[in-house]
XYZ file of C-alpha atoms in Angstrom:
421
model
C -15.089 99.942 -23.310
C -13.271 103.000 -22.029
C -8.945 101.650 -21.649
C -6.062 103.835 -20.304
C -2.813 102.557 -20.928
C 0.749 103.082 -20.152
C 4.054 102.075 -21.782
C 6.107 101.058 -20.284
C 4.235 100.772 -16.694
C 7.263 100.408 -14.589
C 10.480 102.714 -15.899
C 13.130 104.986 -14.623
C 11.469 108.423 -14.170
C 14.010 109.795 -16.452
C 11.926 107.475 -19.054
C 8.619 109.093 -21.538
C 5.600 106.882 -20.454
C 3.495 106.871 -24.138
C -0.446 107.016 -22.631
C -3.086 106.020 -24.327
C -6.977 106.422 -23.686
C -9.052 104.182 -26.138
C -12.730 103.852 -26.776
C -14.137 106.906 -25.965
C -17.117 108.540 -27.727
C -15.595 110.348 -30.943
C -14.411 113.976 -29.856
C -15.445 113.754 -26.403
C -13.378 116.285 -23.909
C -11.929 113.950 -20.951
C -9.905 115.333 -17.643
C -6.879 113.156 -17.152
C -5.197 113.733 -13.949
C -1.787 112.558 -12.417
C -1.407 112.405 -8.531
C 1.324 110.872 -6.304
C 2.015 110.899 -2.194
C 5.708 111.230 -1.345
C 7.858 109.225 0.939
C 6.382 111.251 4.004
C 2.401 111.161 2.569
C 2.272 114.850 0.926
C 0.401 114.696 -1.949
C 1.137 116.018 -5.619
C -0.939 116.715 -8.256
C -1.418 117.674 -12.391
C -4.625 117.239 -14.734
C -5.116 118.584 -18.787
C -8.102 118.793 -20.776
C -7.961 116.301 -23.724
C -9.973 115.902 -26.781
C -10.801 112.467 -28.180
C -10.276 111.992 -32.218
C -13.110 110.485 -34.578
C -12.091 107.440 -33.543
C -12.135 108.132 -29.667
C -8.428 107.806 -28.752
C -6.469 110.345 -26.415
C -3.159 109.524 -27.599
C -0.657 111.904 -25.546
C 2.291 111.653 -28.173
C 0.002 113.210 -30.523
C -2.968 115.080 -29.083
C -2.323 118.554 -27.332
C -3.486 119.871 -23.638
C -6.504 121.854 -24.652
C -6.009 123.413 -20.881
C -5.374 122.695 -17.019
C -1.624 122.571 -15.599
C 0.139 122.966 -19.429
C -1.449 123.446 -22.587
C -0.347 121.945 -26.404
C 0.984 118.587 -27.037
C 3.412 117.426 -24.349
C 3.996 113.214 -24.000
C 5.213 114.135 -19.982
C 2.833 117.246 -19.257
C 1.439 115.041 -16.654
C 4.320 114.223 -14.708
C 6.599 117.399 -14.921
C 3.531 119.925 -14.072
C 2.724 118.101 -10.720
C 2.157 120.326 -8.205
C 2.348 119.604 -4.440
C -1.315 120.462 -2.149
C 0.565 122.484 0.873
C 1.915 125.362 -1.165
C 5.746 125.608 -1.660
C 6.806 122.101 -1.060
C 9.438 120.199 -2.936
C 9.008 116.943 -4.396
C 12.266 115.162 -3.097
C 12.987 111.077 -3.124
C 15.031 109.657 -0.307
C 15.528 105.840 -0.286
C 16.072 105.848 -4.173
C 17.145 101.614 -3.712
C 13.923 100.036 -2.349
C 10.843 101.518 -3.498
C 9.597 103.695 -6.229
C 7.120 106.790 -6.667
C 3.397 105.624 -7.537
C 2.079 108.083 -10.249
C -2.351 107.012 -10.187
C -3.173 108.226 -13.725
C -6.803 108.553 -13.701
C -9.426 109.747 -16.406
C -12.547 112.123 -15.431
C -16.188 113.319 -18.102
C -14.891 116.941 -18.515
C -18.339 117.651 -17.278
C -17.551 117.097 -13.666
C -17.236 120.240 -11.791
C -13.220 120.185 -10.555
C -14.608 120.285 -6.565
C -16.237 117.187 -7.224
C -13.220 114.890 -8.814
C -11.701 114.197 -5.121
C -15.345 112.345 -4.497
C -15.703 110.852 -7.822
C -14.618 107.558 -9.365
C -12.775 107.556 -12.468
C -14.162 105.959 -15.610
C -10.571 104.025 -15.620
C -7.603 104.539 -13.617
C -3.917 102.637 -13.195
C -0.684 103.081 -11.686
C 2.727 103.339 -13.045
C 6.287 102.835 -11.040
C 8.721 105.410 -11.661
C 12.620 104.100 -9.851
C 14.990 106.957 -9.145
C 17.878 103.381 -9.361
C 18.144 100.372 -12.193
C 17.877 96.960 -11.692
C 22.106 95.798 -10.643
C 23.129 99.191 -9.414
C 24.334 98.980 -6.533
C 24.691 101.214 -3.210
C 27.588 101.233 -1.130
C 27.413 103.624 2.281
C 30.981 105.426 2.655
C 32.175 106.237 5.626
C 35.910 106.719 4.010
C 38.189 108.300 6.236
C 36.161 111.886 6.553
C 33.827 111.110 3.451
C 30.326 111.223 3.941
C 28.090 110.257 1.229
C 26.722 106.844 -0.670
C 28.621 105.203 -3.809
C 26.037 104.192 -6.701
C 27.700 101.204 -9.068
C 26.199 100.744 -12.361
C 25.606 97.036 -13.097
C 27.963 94.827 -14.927
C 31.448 94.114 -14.909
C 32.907 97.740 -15.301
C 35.126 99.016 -15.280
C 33.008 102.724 -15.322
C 33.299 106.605 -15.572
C 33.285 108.171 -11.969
C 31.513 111.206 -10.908
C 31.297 113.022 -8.182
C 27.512 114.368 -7.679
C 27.314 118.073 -5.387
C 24.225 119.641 -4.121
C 23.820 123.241 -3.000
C 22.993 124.914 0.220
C 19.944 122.850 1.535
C 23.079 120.269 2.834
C 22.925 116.759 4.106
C 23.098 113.600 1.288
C 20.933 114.082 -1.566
C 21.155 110.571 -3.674
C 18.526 110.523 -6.589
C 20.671 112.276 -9.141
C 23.628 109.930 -8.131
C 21.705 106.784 -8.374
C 19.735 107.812 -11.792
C 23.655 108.594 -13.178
C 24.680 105.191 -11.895
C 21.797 104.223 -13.950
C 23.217 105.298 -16.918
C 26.236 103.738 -16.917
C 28.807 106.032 -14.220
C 30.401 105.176 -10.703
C 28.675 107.786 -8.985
C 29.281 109.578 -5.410
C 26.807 111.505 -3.896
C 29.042 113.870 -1.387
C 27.588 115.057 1.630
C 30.027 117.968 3.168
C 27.384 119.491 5.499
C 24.425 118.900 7.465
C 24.924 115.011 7.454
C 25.770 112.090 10.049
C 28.663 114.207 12.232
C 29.648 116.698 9.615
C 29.171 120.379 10.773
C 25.764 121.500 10.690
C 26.612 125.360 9.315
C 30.631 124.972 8.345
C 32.386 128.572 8.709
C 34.726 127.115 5.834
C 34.732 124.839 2.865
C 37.767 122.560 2.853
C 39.021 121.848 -0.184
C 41.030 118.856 1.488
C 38.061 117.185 1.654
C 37.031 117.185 -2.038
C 40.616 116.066 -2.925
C 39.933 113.032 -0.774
C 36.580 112.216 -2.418
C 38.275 112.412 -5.713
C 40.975 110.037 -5.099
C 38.838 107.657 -3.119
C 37.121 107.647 -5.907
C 39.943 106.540 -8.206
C 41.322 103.949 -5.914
C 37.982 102.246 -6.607
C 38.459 98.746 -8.748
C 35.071 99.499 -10.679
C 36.441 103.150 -11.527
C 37.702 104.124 -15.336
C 40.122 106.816 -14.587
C 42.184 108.580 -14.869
C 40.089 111.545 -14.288
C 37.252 112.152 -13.063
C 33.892 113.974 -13.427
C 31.640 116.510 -11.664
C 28.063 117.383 -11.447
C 27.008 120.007 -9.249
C 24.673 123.098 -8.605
C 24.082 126.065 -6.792
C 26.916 125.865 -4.012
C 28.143 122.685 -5.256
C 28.894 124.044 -8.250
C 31.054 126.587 -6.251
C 32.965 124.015 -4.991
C 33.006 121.826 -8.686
C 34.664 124.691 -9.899
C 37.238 125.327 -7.376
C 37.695 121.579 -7.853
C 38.446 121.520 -11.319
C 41.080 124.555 -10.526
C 43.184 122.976 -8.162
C 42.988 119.029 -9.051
C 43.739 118.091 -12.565
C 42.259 114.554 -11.968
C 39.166 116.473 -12.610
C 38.456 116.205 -16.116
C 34.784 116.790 -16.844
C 33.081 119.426 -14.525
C 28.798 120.299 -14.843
C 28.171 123.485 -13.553
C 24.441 123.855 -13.171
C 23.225 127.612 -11.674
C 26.721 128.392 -10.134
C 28.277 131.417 -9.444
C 32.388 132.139 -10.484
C 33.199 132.848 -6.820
C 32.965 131.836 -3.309
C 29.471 132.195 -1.749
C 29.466 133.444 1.896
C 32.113 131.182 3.765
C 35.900 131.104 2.629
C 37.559 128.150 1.174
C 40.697 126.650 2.482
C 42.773 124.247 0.389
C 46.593 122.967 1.918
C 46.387 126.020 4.044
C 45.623 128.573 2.026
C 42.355 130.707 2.517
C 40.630 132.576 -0.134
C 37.664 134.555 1.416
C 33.799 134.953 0.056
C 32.610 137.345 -1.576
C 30.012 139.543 0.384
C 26.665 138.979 0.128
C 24.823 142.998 0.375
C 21.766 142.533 2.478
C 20.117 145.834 0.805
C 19.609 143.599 -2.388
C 17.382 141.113 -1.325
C 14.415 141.157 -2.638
C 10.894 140.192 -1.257
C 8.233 139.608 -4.066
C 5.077 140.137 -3.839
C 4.429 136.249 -2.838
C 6.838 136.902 0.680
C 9.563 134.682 -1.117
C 12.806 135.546 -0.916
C 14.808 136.388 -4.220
C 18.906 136.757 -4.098
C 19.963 137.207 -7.670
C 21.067 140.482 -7.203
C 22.835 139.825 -3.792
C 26.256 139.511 -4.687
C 26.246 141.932 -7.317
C 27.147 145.078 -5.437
C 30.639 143.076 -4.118
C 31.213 141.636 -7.584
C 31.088 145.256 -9.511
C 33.571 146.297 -6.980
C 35.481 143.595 -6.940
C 39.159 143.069 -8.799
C 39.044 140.144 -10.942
C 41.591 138.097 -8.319
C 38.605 138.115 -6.700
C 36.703 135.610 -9.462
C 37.279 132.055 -9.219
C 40.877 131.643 -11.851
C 38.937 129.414 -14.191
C 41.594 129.558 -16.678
C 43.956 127.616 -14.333
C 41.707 124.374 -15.200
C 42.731 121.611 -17.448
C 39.644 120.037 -17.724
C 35.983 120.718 -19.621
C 32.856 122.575 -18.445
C 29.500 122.538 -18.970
C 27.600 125.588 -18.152
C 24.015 125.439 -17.495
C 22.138 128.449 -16.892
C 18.694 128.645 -15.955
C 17.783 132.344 -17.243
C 14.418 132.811 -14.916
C 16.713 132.095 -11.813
C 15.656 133.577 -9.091
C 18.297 132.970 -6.592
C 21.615 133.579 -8.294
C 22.417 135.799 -11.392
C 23.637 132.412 -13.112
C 23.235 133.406 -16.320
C 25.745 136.472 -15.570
C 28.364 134.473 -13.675
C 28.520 132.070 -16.277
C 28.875 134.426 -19.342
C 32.061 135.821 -17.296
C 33.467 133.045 -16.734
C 33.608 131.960 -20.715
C 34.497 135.462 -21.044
C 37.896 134.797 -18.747
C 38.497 131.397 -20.453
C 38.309 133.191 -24.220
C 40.776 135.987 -22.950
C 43.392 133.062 -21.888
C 42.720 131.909 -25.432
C 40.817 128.483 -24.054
C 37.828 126.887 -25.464
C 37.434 124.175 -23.206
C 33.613 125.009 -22.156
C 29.822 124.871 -23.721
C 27.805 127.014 -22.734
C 23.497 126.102 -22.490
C 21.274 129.069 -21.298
C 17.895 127.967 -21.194
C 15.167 130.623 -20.948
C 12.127 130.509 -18.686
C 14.086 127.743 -16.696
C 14.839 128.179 -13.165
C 17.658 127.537 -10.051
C 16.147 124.020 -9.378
C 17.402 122.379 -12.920
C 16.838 118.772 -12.300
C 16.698 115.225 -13.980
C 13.973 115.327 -17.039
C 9.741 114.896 -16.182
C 10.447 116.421 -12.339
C 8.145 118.414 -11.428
C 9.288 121.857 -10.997
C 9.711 123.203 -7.910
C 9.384 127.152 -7.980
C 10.140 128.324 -4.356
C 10.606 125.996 -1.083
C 11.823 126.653 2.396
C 15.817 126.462 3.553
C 15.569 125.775 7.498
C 18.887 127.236 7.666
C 17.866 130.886 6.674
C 14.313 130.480 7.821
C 12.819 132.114 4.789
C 11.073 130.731 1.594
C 13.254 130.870 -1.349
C 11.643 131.811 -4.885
C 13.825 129.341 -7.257
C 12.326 130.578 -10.640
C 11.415 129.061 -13.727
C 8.089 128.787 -15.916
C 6.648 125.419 -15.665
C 6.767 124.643 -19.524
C 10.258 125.817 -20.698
C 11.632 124.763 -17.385
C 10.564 121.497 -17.952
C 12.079 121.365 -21.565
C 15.468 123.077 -19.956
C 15.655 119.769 -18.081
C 15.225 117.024 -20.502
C 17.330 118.568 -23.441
C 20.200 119.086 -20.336
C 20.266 115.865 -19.127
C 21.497 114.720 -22.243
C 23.354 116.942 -22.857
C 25.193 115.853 -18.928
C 25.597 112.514 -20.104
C 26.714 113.037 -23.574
C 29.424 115.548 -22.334
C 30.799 113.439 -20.097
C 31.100 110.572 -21.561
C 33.376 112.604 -24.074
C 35.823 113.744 -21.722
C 35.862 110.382 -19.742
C 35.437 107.660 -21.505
C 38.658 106.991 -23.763
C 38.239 106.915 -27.866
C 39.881 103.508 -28.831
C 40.972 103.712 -32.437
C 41.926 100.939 -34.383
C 45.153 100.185 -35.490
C 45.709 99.117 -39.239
């Protein structure tokens, strides 16, 4: 009897699931396919070509892809090479506390022609839970003053390393990389500072002010380590994590995933004082032969011309970074930006920053076994952005990162106790 099986069933999707398909005719080819329907019923989709052994196991850990969405041997091919049914949709989870996605894993005879598997019923099938949040954490809405955003509390006693978690420029209060964090052990706050609740819909500045007050409200928390604190961000965010790590030395531990070493397109204003964008040149845009939009080469016009008070003063930081660099990114020249900034931190004589450039990997760097999403639409510039990335190595980019995140910073946040003798 044909059995497809799953361990563990029910995990955090930053988990490997180990599949299994068991008595199958020796050598036999078999289609397994992964689908799942979002929160708002768009569907998503991945199937590989596997080849049973003389003793008619599929075992993923082992056998490799033979072809489909990925080929070779790849545990999680399954789940990072979905692929959404209305072209250029993102695969996004919003209520991260109360439900989870339902991957159907479902094996197909290899002989069925691929228009026919929608109509067909597998020879076995079953569904697995994967939870963006772990059993104990906790959510806590914050209205704080002017923050916007949701506080994710690890279970357990605490007291915990805090982070503050920044998205980029699609705005409003993005929570799933905040609660998976919390999941690992850190106080985490997703910040919303646009697009959300009554925060401005298209801010003509970024106030630094703001941040500041995030960070200490963060500190002031009970269940918070201190005394600094740590940031994860991207894209914009990681704008803003850097200019955060400049001017507040409670910032300790600062991700930078895809960010550039200046200000993007609206000035930032901290205690008064303003320090303008660089400008974005129109002429570089690029269109690609799909219609998406590419904007690596944007800023690169202003940033050749541009003295080097016109870079973000990374030296000035106390804390650590960690660079990640996508090097298929379509819609910043990360890989650049980043290199410059290590450059500026080696000529003050610092060497407070790692540096991981991951080729083939795109803007959209996310937890590990996420599908990758290679070009979506940004409501606010009404065009459809080309992200980057090639679905293996980007998928590989993100699982090696996200340890690296958590193993960086629990080293600048959590304190070494050393014995006394």
């Amino acid at each position: 009897m044909i059995q497809l099986t799953a361990t563990p069933a029910s995990a955090l999707i930053d988990e490997p699931v180990h599949i299994r398909a068991t008595g199958l005719p020796p050598f036999q080819v078999v289609i397994l396919q992964a689908s799942l329907a979002d929160e708002k019923g768009n569907l998503f989709h991945s199937q590989a070509y596997y080849k049973a052994n003389e003793a008619g196991e599929v075992d993923l850990q082992q056998a490799p892809s033979l072809g489909g969405d990925y080929i070779g041997v790849h545990p999680m091919g399954l789940f990072w090479s979905l692929k959404p049914e209305k072209f250029l949709m993102k695969l996004v989870k919003r209520d991260v506390m109360n439900s989870p996605f339902l991957v159907q894993i479902k094996l197909y005879d290899s002989n069925l022609e691929l228009t026919d598997i929608a109509t067909t019923a597998p020879k076995v099938s079953l569904t697995l839970e994967r939870w963006y949040v772990a059993p104990g954490v906790k959510r806590i809405q914050v209205p704080d003053g002017n923050l916007r955003g949701a506080l994710f509390l690890p279970s357990g006693e605490g007291r915990f390393p805090g982070i503050i978690d920044l998205f980029g420029g699609v705005g409003g209060l993005i929570e799933y990389r905040a609660s998976l964090l919390a999941s690992r052990g850190f106080a985490t706050l997703a910040l919303a500072y646009f697009n959300y609740e009554d925060l401005p819909a298209q801010p003509e500045k970024t106030e630094l002010d703001y941040f500041e007050e995030a960070v200490n409200f963060l500190l002031r928390h009970p269940k918070v380590l201190g005394p600094g604190i740590g940031i994860v961000s991207i894209s914009k965010g990681a704008e803003i994590g850097l200019s955060m790590a400049i001017h507040l030395k409670q910032v300790t531990a600062t991700v930078l995933i895809n960010g550039p070493n200046f200000i993007l397109r609206i000035p930032q204003v901290y205690r008064g004082q303003i320090s303008k964008p660089l400008a974005l040149s129109p002429q570089s845009l690029s269109i690609n032969a799909l219609g998406l939009a590419e904007f690596q080469h944007s800023f690169e016009e202003a940033r050749c011309e541009a003295s080097e008070t016109s870079l973000l003063p990374i030296e000035k930081a106390q804390g650590h970074f960690l660079f990640i660099v996508g090097e298929d990114d379509k819609n910043l020249n990360s890989k650049v930006y980043a290199e410059q900034a290590t450059q500026q931190l080696r000529r003050y004589g610092k060497n407070n920053w790692t540096l991981l450039s991951y080729p083939g990997a795109g803007h959209l760097l996310e937890p590990p076994y996420s599908p990758m999403c290679c070009a979506s639409k940004i409501s606010s510039l009404h065009l459809f952005i080309h992200w980057g990335g090639e679905v293996t190595p980007h998928a590989t980019a993100q699982e090696h990162s996200w340890k690296e995140i958590q193993k960086f910073l629990r080293k600048h946040l959590v304190p070494v106790v050393t014995s006394q003798l």
